[in-house]
């Protein structure tokens, strides 16, 4: 009896295994549609009309809205929160916690994600289900333009994409044209976290650094790459003319600008003594999206006064 | 073996204090920004004079670096090292367990849960920014300690090393999952919590120094007061009771003092591992196991160790900084293995 049982179970297991395999071979027929090359160089075949998009990164989400394709978003990564309309769209996990089942359940025509937050395993497992994945990768402004052009292609709004890129370029050019010729470049310190938690600064290779350079300023931590924990002594010694902090205030916490002004030993820093401190919108100035132009405008106002 | 004195002699206090003072001076003179020694001395002298005469000394960049940034940081680090090491020695004595420490007992992670909860839910005491975080960290540190020891007692009345370490380990994992859960629901405060968790003593100011000094003076005094009783615990709780020690009272007094000290340290500087575990052993090698000698020795040597660890953290990658926990864990992990090896080898 025992043997028969074991045999039965084994057979059942085998049968179910075979069924699984069988299901796999019935997968989508040879893909028809238009090929698109994404920013990692992969060629992805998209349907003629993309109507349902799941977007996992906040910057790409902002680009899609700016292109007028916001209504096609059927799922958003949990950190996509701009513009406010997108909050009505169902959210899915993103980054390391990306959940393929959640994405598949939304039946998207395409998934848009960035390599900064997602691993290749996630991309592979989504594509295995037959959903094309378009990957963006925008470490600098040039990358943002490319991402806009790519997403324009994906949603069939290439002329809108060109216009958006042009408007960003125009906005930057207008600011650049107004940068006064100074003998000494203004030195800026970009702070990412407040002192009580250990100072983190934006070094080179960040949007803050790039915008600062574009506007004729010099990042005091340009010698470091990426976001780095820096020594408080160094900030005092490098004596920035301007400070940009992206700290967000919350209930019960002091105002970020007041907190910087109140730091002992900082009163001699030129930026603090003259009160030239900007509390920048963290999302605007760090996301690879169209709002970088707004961030540049804010930075320009801090450096040289009114942009008009 | 030569007979060791019963008490910590005055000249021994002198030696330990002198070593600590020299370390303070070295750590204040060295840093990410190099300041000539003469300027360092005059900056501090000026600040001290200013304190008494009310005349502010001339403000220079170097003076700001020394007086407003480096000195308070070195002092805060010294006091934190002293507090954590003293706590480690007290817990090890109380539990007769050479591998016990606030960090592996789960007290530090308990304190961290308290701190994170208070940030996430905006629990604060009006007028005193961060006081809510500190209170919450202290309360959670104590509750964690009671929970862990209570559970260990139920499982194993003798509170053996393995039971406590295992329960502490499990509790630490539980506490960190609670922390992650809080972060998931923290919404806009995620940034503050994440930065707090990465937190360090790098931004320590005189206010922190005062808080740390007062808590070490008050709660450290409690622990010092029970040095003789801690010696009695070394021969077992029942025997301690038989020689006339009020076991319950000593236990609770020491545990409350330890949780309070750890809570204050964690809320100011984040969790710093291995200091409280390794330093008591190092001090024991020098002055022996008698708590009346060990407690003062470990307080000084803990201060010295953490100041040196912080010196490495803030200079080795300048202008970048390393989290101090990286340095202490690196050194401490080797120390831990050494201790574990030595205590196990004899069996």
XYZ file of C-alpha atoms in Angstrom:
655
model
C 0.000 0.000 0.000
C 2.764 2.375 0.998
C 4.561 1.740 -2.255
C 1.467 2.438 -4.298
C 0.948 5.694 -2.413
C 4.505 6.774 -3.054
C 4.190 5.876 -6.706
C 0.958 7.846 -7.012
C 2.483 10.913 -5.410
C 5.538 10.702 -7.626
C 3.363 10.433 -10.709
C 1.252 13.390 -9.649
C 4.344 15.482 -9.022
C 5.764 14.589 -12.400
C 2.467 15.337 -14.103
C 2.174 18.754 -12.490
C 5.773 19.499 -13.405
C 5.067 18.573 -17.003
C 1.955 20.739 -16.962
C 4.056 23.674 -15.866
C 6.500 23.125 -18.639
C 3.672 22.728 -21.137
C 2.236 26.076 -20.060
C 5.570 27.686 -20.834
C 5.620 26.622 -24.450
C 2.255 28.265 -25.091
C 3.800 31.650 -24.243
C 3.227 34.674 -26.493
C 3.663 34.144 -30.234
C 6.660 35.606 -32.014
C 6.633 39.297 -31.023
C 5.315 41.761 -33.552
C 5.588 45.473 -33.086
C 8.179 48.189 -33.006
C 11.694 47.780 -31.655
C 13.018 50.375 -29.206
C 16.568 50.534 -27.883
C 16.653 51.482 -24.215
C 19.438 53.241 -22.312
C 21.299 50.080 -21.409
C 21.513 49.197 -25.104
C 18.903 46.431 -24.996
C 16.482 46.250 -27.898
C 12.927 45.825 -26.690
C 9.912 45.080 -28.864
C 6.880 47.153 -27.906
C 3.285 46.858 -29.128
C 2.238 49.464 -31.733
C 0.077 51.223 -29.170
C 1.255 51.417 -25.564
C -1.813 51.990 -23.401
C -0.850 50.583 -19.996
C 2.428 51.538 -18.310
C 3.875 50.555 -14.964
C 6.595 53.034 -14.000
C 8.855 52.288 -11.038
C 11.112 55.333 -10.747
C 9.952 58.769 -9.677
C 11.940 60.673 -12.317
C 10.508 58.605 -15.203
C 7.034 59.046 -13.768
C 7.464 62.829 -13.823
C 8.727 62.661 -17.413
C 5.686 60.614 -18.527
C 3.342 63.182 -16.972
C 5.252 66.040 -18.583
C 4.811 64.299 -21.947
C 1.069 64.111 -21.378
C 1.097 60.334 -20.973
C 0.190 60.352 -17.284
C -3.208 58.805 -18.016
C -1.508 55.688 -19.346
C 0.169 54.919 -16.028
C -1.626 51.988 -14.401
C 0.946 51.303 -11.698
C 3.611 53.400 -10.001
C 6.607 52.637 -7.822
C 5.946 53.560 -4.205
C 8.223 56.622 -4.355
C 6.510 58.128 -7.436
C 4.610 60.988 -5.829
C 4.651 63.828 -8.354
C 2.452 65.288 -9.765
C -0.200 64.740 -7.091
C -2.542 63.030 -9.641
C -0.284 59.992 -9.681
C -1.123 59.232 -6.062
C -4.511 57.896 -7.265
C -2.712 55.237 -9.324
C -2.142 51.896 -7.556
C 1.372 51.725 -6.126
C 3.708 48.735 -6.358
C 6.920 47.940 -4.561
C 10.103 49.059 -6.273
C 13.849 48.974 -5.834
C 15.208 45.874 -4.165
C 11.693 44.948 -3.056
C 10.309 44.948 -6.600
C 7.470 42.461 -6.679
C 6.997 40.901 -10.114
C 3.554 39.489 -9.275
C 2.197 42.935 -8.413
C 3.442 44.265 -11.736
C 2.091 41.362 -13.815
C -1.320 41.674 -12.153
C -1.642 45.203 -13.572
C -1.292 43.773 -17.140
C 0.983 46.524 -18.440
C 2.064 46.825 -22.084
C 5.455 47.968 -20.823
C 7.348 48.451 -17.564
C 9.621 51.484 -17.222
C 12.355 51.254 -14.594
C 15.816 52.523 -13.879
C 18.961 50.513 -13.270
C 19.913 52.623 -10.272
C 17.234 50.956 -8.197
C 16.501 47.662 -9.912
C 18.518 44.544 -10.372
C 18.855 42.609 -13.596
C 17.073 39.636 -12.048
C 13.906 41.703 -11.767
C 14.133 42.795 -15.386
C 14.647 39.220 -16.539
C 11.769 37.818 -14.549
C 9.351 40.470 -15.822
C 10.389 39.880 -19.431
C 9.965 36.127 -18.983
C 6.272 36.744 -18.468
C 6.188 38.471 -21.834
C 6.109 42.070 -20.619
C 8.746 44.288 -22.235
C 10.921 46.335 -19.880
C 12.392 49.697 -20.868
C 15.342 50.741 -18.729
C 16.440 54.340 -18.214
C 19.741 55.413 -16.764
C 20.264 59.130 -16.267
C 23.296 60.037 -14.183
C 23.464 63.563 -15.637
C 21.453 66.108 -17.625
C 22.447 64.518 -20.934
C 21.003 61.286 -19.585
C 17.762 63.027 -18.625
C 17.330 64.300 -22.202
C 17.944 60.787 -23.503
C 15.422 59.376 -21.055
C 12.823 61.919 -22.197
C 13.440 61.058 -25.860
C 13.245 57.333 -25.111
C 10.009 57.614 -23.137
C 8.587 59.842 -25.913
C 9.296 57.017 -28.317
C 7.690 54.472 -25.977
C 4.400 56.366 -25.691
C 4.466 57.644 -29.283
C 4.885 61.299 -28.329
C 8.199 62.106 -29.943
C 7.342 65.676 -30.819
C 6.226 66.362 -27.246
C 9.508 64.854 -26.056
C 11.524 67.080 -28.366
C 9.597 70.100 -27.134
C 10.172 69.155 -23.483
C 13.901 68.661 -24.041
C 14.079 71.968 -25.875
C 12.226 73.792 -23.122
C 14.604 72.395 -20.505
C 17.618 73.320 -22.597
C 16.190 76.800 -23.137
C 15.565 77.229 -19.428
C 19.135 76.238 -18.587
C 20.586 78.355 -21.402
C 18.616 81.398 -20.244
C 20.036 81.004 -16.745
C 23.550 80.349 -17.991
C 23.423 83.474 -20.119
C 22.667 85.521 -17.030
C 25.564 84.148 -14.971
C 27.756 87.149 -14.218
C 31.483 86.994 -14.845
C 33.058 86.882 -11.406
C 36.717 86.832 -10.471
C 36.184 84.051 -7.995
C 33.581 81.376 -8.529
C 31.083 81.242 -5.657
C 31.760 78.155 -3.507
C 28.704 76.067 -2.655
C 28.259 73.360 -0.059
C 25.475 70.900 -0.892
C 24.271 69.232 2.285
C 22.141 66.103 2.203
C 21.752 65.348 5.916
C 21.729 67.555 9.003
C 24.606 67.667 11.471
C 23.072 65.623 14.256
C 23.087 62.562 12.006
C 26.604 63.089 10.628
C 27.138 65.368 7.661
C 26.466 63.942 4.206
C 27.355 66.072 1.209
C 26.819 65.848 -2.547
C 30.140 65.482 -4.337
C 30.796 65.433 -8.067
C 28.664 63.225 -10.309
C 25.425 64.437 -8.706
C 22.760 66.674 -10.229
C 23.476 69.276 -7.566
C 27.109 69.420 -8.592
C 26.198 69.569 -12.283
C 23.653 72.364 -11.821
C 26.116 74.285 -9.659
C 28.850 74.040 -12.282
C 26.436 75.090 -15.004
C 25.582 78.204 -13.011
C 29.226 79.160 -12.536
C 29.554 77.919 -8.974
C 32.022 75.505 -7.490
C 31.083 72.566 -5.275
C 33.382 72.625 -2.231
C 33.381 68.830 -2.237
C 33.968 68.408 -5.975
C 36.996 66.302 -5.049
C 34.680 63.572 -3.730
C 32.337 61.452 -5.826
C 28.675 60.813 -5.192
C 27.037 61.261 -1.802
C 29.644 61.119 0.940
C 29.902 61.549 4.668
C 32.227 64.479 5.256
C 33.973 65.956 8.233
C 32.425 69.019 9.849
C 35.906 70.511 10.212
C 36.337 70.376 6.452
C 33.157 72.342 5.826
C 34.346 75.077 8.171
C 37.782 75.171 6.610
C 36.514 75.156 3.010
C 34.299 78.087 4.000
C 31.479 77.982 1.411
C 29.877 81.220 0.201
C 26.527 79.443 -0.151
C 24.878 76.427 1.454
C 22.159 74.336 -0.168
C 20.474 71.815 2.131
C 17.948 69.219 1.014
C 16.881 68.345 4.562
C 13.131 68.036 4.928
C 11.655 69.420 8.079
C 9.033 67.526 9.999
C 6.907 68.330 12.987
C 9.059 68.954 16.037
C 12.289 69.351 14.098
C 13.911 72.746 13.796
C 13.758 74.598 10.487
C 16.719 73.293 8.420
C 18.045 76.785 7.691
C 17.760 77.890 11.320
C 19.417 74.654 12.400
C 22.427 75.361 10.173
C 22.651 78.930 11.457
C 22.606 77.694 15.051
C 25.553 75.298 14.664
C 28.448 76.155 16.926
C 31.581 77.075 15.008
C 29.673 77.737 11.779
C 29.030 81.429 12.464
C 32.268 82.387 10.671
C 31.379 80.543 7.484
C 30.636 83.178 4.850
C 27.358 81.534 3.851
C 26.124 81.469 7.435
C 27.352 84.953 8.341
C 25.567 86.402 5.299
C 22.539 84.117 5.596
C 22.918 82.724 2.072
C 21.359 79.331 2.711
C 18.762 77.600 0.531
C 16.519 74.765 1.637
C 16.065 73.102 -1.744
C 13.302 70.642 -2.593
C 15.016 67.284 -2.274
C 12.890 65.687 -5.024
C 13.358 68.529 -7.482
C 17.110 68.625 -7.216
C 17.884 64.909 -7.062
C 15.403 63.283 -9.474
C 16.387 62.850 -13.111
C 13.294 64.625 -14.413
C 11.931 67.844 -15.906
C 11.849 69.629 -12.533
C 15.638 69.963 -12.557
C 14.980 73.177 -14.461
C 13.018 74.500 -11.461
C 15.844 73.474 -9.159
C 18.336 75.335 -11.368
C 16.146 78.439 -11.172
C 16.096 78.257 -7.368
C 19.844 77.778 -7.249
C 20.369 80.723 -9.580
C 18.250 82.934 -7.332
C 20.330 81.909 -4.325
C 23.601 82.609 -6.127
C 22.799 85.821 -7.980
C 19.436 87.058 -6.741
C 16.219 87.289 -8.783
C 16.244 85.340 -12.060
C 14.501 88.145 -13.934
C 50.850 35.319 41.522
C 51.362 38.625 43.171
C 48.653 39.809 45.445
C 46.648 42.662 44.024
C 45.498 45.556 46.134
C 41.872 45.590 47.190
C 41.220 49.123 46.062
C 42.180 51.292 43.148
C 45.070 53.283 44.637
C 45.382 57.005 44.251
C 48.516 56.744 42.109
C 46.698 54.274 39.859
C 43.914 56.799 39.395
C 46.695 59.244 38.562
C 48.205 57.010 35.887
C 44.878 56.169 34.214
C 43.762 59.801 34.330
C 47.083 60.930 32.858
C 46.836 58.454 29.957
C 43.275 59.607 29.313
C 44.324 63.259 29.408
C 47.196 62.628 26.989
C 44.787 60.865 24.631
C 42.414 63.820 24.806
C 45.250 66.183 23.915
C 46.478 64.024 21.039
C 42.940 63.646 19.665
C 42.287 67.379 19.877
C 45.551 68.158 18.089
C 44.970 65.733 15.232
C 42.090 65.913 12.814
C 40.781 66.232 9.305
C 41.902 69.866 9.147
C 45.475 70.253 10.325
C 45.902 72.998 12.885
C 49.332 73.804 14.368
C 49.669 72.745 18.006
C 50.474 76.284 19.125
C 47.265 77.564 17.545
C 45.311 74.702 19.120
C 46.606 75.613 22.550
C 45.947 79.321 22.144
C 42.446 78.638 20.772
C 41.528 76.552 23.803
C 43.236 78.954 26.208
C 41.342 81.820 24.590
C 38.046 79.977 24.900
C 38.687 79.135 28.551
C 39.690 82.733 29.300
C 36.593 83.910 27.490
C 34.506 81.639 29.693
C 35.723 83.384 32.843
C 36.136 86.957 31.651
C 33.169 87.020 29.303
C 35.378 88.452 26.561
C 34.938 86.441 23.368
C 38.271 85.345 21.886
C 39.106 86.355 18.307
C 37.219 84.096 15.898
C 39.341 82.356 13.324
C 38.588 79.334 11.220
C 41.083 77.223 13.103
C 39.770 78.367 16.460
C 36.225 77.403 15.396
C 37.414 74.002 14.256
C 39.165 73.314 17.546
C 36.832 74.878 20.074
C 33.429 74.399 18.471
C 33.903 71.141 16.592
C 36.823 69.006 17.652
C 36.970 69.494 21.409
C 33.270 68.781 22.093
C 33.429 65.764 19.815
C 36.485 64.305 21.541
C 34.905 64.870 24.956
C 31.577 63.339 23.897
C 33.382 60.330 22.443
C 35.437 59.907 25.634
C 32.330 60.023 27.823
C 30.460 57.609 25.548
C 33.375 55.172 25.587
C 33.600 55.413 29.355
C 29.837 54.898 29.807
C 29.545 51.941 27.428
C 32.606 50.199 28.891
C 31.418 50.728 32.450
C 28.023 49.279 31.475
C 29.721 46.297 29.878
C 31.772 45.612 33.003
C 28.721 45.962 35.260
C 26.583 43.613 33.164
C 29.368 41.062 32.862
C 29.851 41.101 36.623
C 26.156 40.953 37.405
C 25.463 38.057 35.060
C 28.784 36.319 35.671
C 29.028 36.221 31.928
C 32.183 37.381 30.150
C 30.404 37.702 26.808
C 27.595 39.937 27.998
C 27.358 43.489 26.735
C 24.684 46.061 26.075
C 25.030 45.514 22.337
C 24.734 41.743 22.266
C 22.142 41.639 25.038
C 19.818 43.555 22.764
C 19.772 46.649 24.974
C 21.297 48.885 22.303
C 18.895 47.690 19.635
C 16.043 48.096 22.110
C 17.152 51.671 22.712
C 17.338 52.171 18.946
C 13.736 50.972 18.560
C 12.703 53.509 21.182
C 14.559 56.306 19.447
C 13.175 55.428 16.012
C 9.621 55.166 17.354
C 9.904 58.576 18.961
C 11.137 60.117 15.699
C 8.450 58.386 13.636
C 5.570 59.344 15.905
C 6.922 62.760 16.793
C 7.103 61.933 20.497
C 8.789 64.962 21.961
C 9.103 66.957 25.116
C 8.146 70.574 24.417
C 11.062 72.974 24.336
C 13.698 70.270 24.343
C 14.403 68.933 20.872
C 15.584 65.332 21.095
C 14.757 64.955 24.777
C 11.800 62.802 23.737
C 14.097 60.594 21.688
C 16.420 60.210 24.639
C 13.680 59.349 27.133
C 12.151 56.894 24.725
C 15.539 55.242 24.109
C 16.137 54.907 27.849
C 12.720 53.406 28.534
C 13.026 50.931 25.667
C 16.554 49.990 26.721
C 15.279 49.101 30.178
C 12.211 47.240 28.936
C 14.385 45.262 26.523
C 16.767 44.304 29.287
C 13.929 43.201 31.556
C 12.331 41.222 28.733
C 15.541 39.460 27.718
C 16.612 38.619 31.246
C 13.092 37.597 32.231
C 12.866 35.193 29.333
C 16.355 33.858 30.002
C 15.465 33.235 33.666
C 12.416 31.230 32.674
C 14.453 29.084 30.311
C 17.548 28.691 32.410
C 17.727 29.828 36.009
C 21.519 29.923 36.034
C 21.543 32.471 33.208
C 24.276 30.657 31.333
C 26.277 32.344 28.622
C 24.635 30.506 25.764
C 21.069 31.207 26.847
C 21.623 34.922 27.253
C 23.643 35.343 24.084
C 21.051 33.399 22.070
C 18.083 35.279 23.478
C 19.953 38.544 23.031
C 20.706 37.655 19.437
C 17.105 36.731 18.726
C 15.903 39.900 20.412
C 18.377 41.994 18.395
C 16.992 40.554 15.164
C 13.454 41.122 16.379
C 14.271 44.714 17.319
C 15.855 45.454 13.965
C 12.819 44.050 12.166
C 10.619 46.317 14.282
C 12.852 49.212 13.271
C 12.489 48.296 9.580
C 8.730 48.030 10.033
C 8.586 51.493 11.587
C 10.669 52.845 8.692
C 8.190 51.322 6.224
C 5.330 53.246 7.793
C 7.249 56.404 8.657
C 6.368 58.238 5.437
C 8.056 61.604 5.249
C 10.176 60.950 8.323
C 12.077 58.120 6.643
C 14.945 60.453 5.857
C 15.377 61.515 9.479
C 15.172 57.938 10.732
C 17.628 56.588 8.191
C 20.083 59.331 9.009
C 19.567 58.746 12.718
C 20.349 55.057 12.250
C 23.554 55.955 10.454
C 24.125 58.479 13.192
C 27.376 59.099 14.898
C 29.039 61.321 17.407
C 30.434 63.430 14.582
C 28.103 66.330 15.280
C 28.468 66.231 19.067
C 28.265 69.607 20.781
C 28.839 70.814 24.327
C 25.188 70.220 25.145
C 25.714 66.520 24.409
C 28.911 66.561 26.463
C 27.018 67.953 29.435
C 24.230 65.373 29.118
C 26.721 62.519 28.815
C 28.814 63.816 31.727
C 25.805 64.182 34.006
C 24.437 60.758 33.136
C 27.845 59.146 33.649
C 28.240 60.933 36.979
C 24.787 59.955 38.243
C 24.326 56.429 36.885
C 28.048 55.638 36.963
C 28.012 56.478 40.676
C 25.214 53.942 41.185
C 27.293 51.241 39.504
C 30.446 52.219 41.418
C 28.516 52.076 44.670
C 27.766 48.413 44.094
C 31.330 47.403 43.167
C 31.669 45.294 46.319
C 28.324 43.588 45.697
C 29.315 42.867 42.095
C 32.310 41.026 43.523
C 29.917 38.928 45.588
C 27.906 38.106 42.461
C 31.048 36.509 41.062
C 30.529 33.588 43.428
C 26.919 33.164 42.361
C 23.648 34.860 43.257
C 22.748 32.426 46.039
C 26.143 32.749 47.645
C 25.928 36.512 47.357
C 22.600 36.350 49.162
C 24.198 34.196 51.855
C 26.960 36.728 52.504
C 24.344 39.382 53.065
C 23.908 41.064 49.698
C 20.437 42.364 48.882
C 20.505 40.615 45.528
C 17.259 41.954 44.061
C 18.019 45.512 44.990
C 21.545 45.447 43.567
C 20.376 43.752 40.400
C 17.641 46.242 39.662
C 19.718 49.266 40.615
C 22.573 48.191 38.347
C 20.274 47.212 35.466
C 18.385 50.510 35.629
C 21.657 52.431 35.700
C 22.966 50.435 32.732
C 19.806 50.952 30.666
C 19.789 54.644 31.412
C 23.434 55.063 30.430
C 23.056 52.991 27.271
C 19.849 54.844 26.399
C 21.585 58.206 26.662
C 24.601 57.006 24.654
C 22.482 55.441 21.900
C 20.210 58.446 21.566
C 23.199 60.766 21.162
C 25.648 58.659 19.195
C 23.708 55.693 17.791
C 24.616 52.104 18.535
C 28.361 51.603 18.835
C 29.211 47.934 19.036
C 31.874 45.960 20.857
C 33.180 48.724 23.157
C 31.329 47.454 26.211
C 32.200 43.875 25.365
C 35.907 44.099 24.788
C 37.074 46.890 27.084
C 36.220 45.150 30.394
C 38.415 42.241 29.315
C 41.280 44.519 28.394
C 40.974 46.307 31.732
C 40.743 42.999 33.617
C 44.054 41.966 32.102
C 45.642 45.068 33.622
C 44.016 45.409 37.034
C 42.421 42.037 37.697
C 38.798 40.999 38.205
C 38.067 42.857 41.481
C 35.282 45.290 40.583
C 36.541 47.928 42.984
C 39.595 48.157 40.751
C 38.034 47.096 37.499
C 35.255 49.682 37.360
C 37.503 52.768 37.561
C 40.055 51.204 35.221
C 37.463 50.250 32.595
C 35.924 53.714 32.692
C 39.227 55.338 31.788
C 40.332 52.730 29.273
C 36.936 52.762 27.526
C 37.308 56.507 27.070
C 40.812 56.090 25.649
C 39.781 53.282 23.289
C 36.807 55.099 21.806
C 38.746 58.357 21.410
C 41.416 56.509 19.436
C 38.795 54.690 17.354
C 37.154 58.038 16.586
C 40.515 59.535 15.686
C 40.960 56.802 13.086
C 37.373 57.261 11.867
C 37.762 60.972 11.259
C 41.291 61.112 9.852
C 42.028 57.959 7.876
C 39.871 58.869 4.849
C 39.897 62.657 5.250
C 38.038 64.715 4.036
C 35.572 61.859 4.257
C 34.531 60.289 7.536
C 34.041 56.695 8.487
C 31.263 55.764 10.884
C 32.939 55.120 14.244
C 31.108 51.796 14.519
C 33.098 50.499 11.562
C 36.339 51.023 13.471
C 35.127 49.665 16.817
C 33.508 46.624 15.209
C 36.617 45.912 13.183
C 38.881 46.002 16.223
C 36.225 44.550 18.524
C 35.414 41.559 16.339
C 39.002 40.391 16.584
C 38.961 41.044 20.337
C 35.727 39.089 20.695
C 37.146 36.068 18.897
C 40.267 36.232 21.052
C 38.237 36.340 24.272
C 35.898 33.607 23.132
C 38.844 31.452 22.152
C 40.595 31.965 25.467
C 37.531 31.339 27.602
C 36.628 28.194 25.659
C 40.078 26.775 25.180
C 40.449 25.717 28.823
C 37.356 23.518 28.804
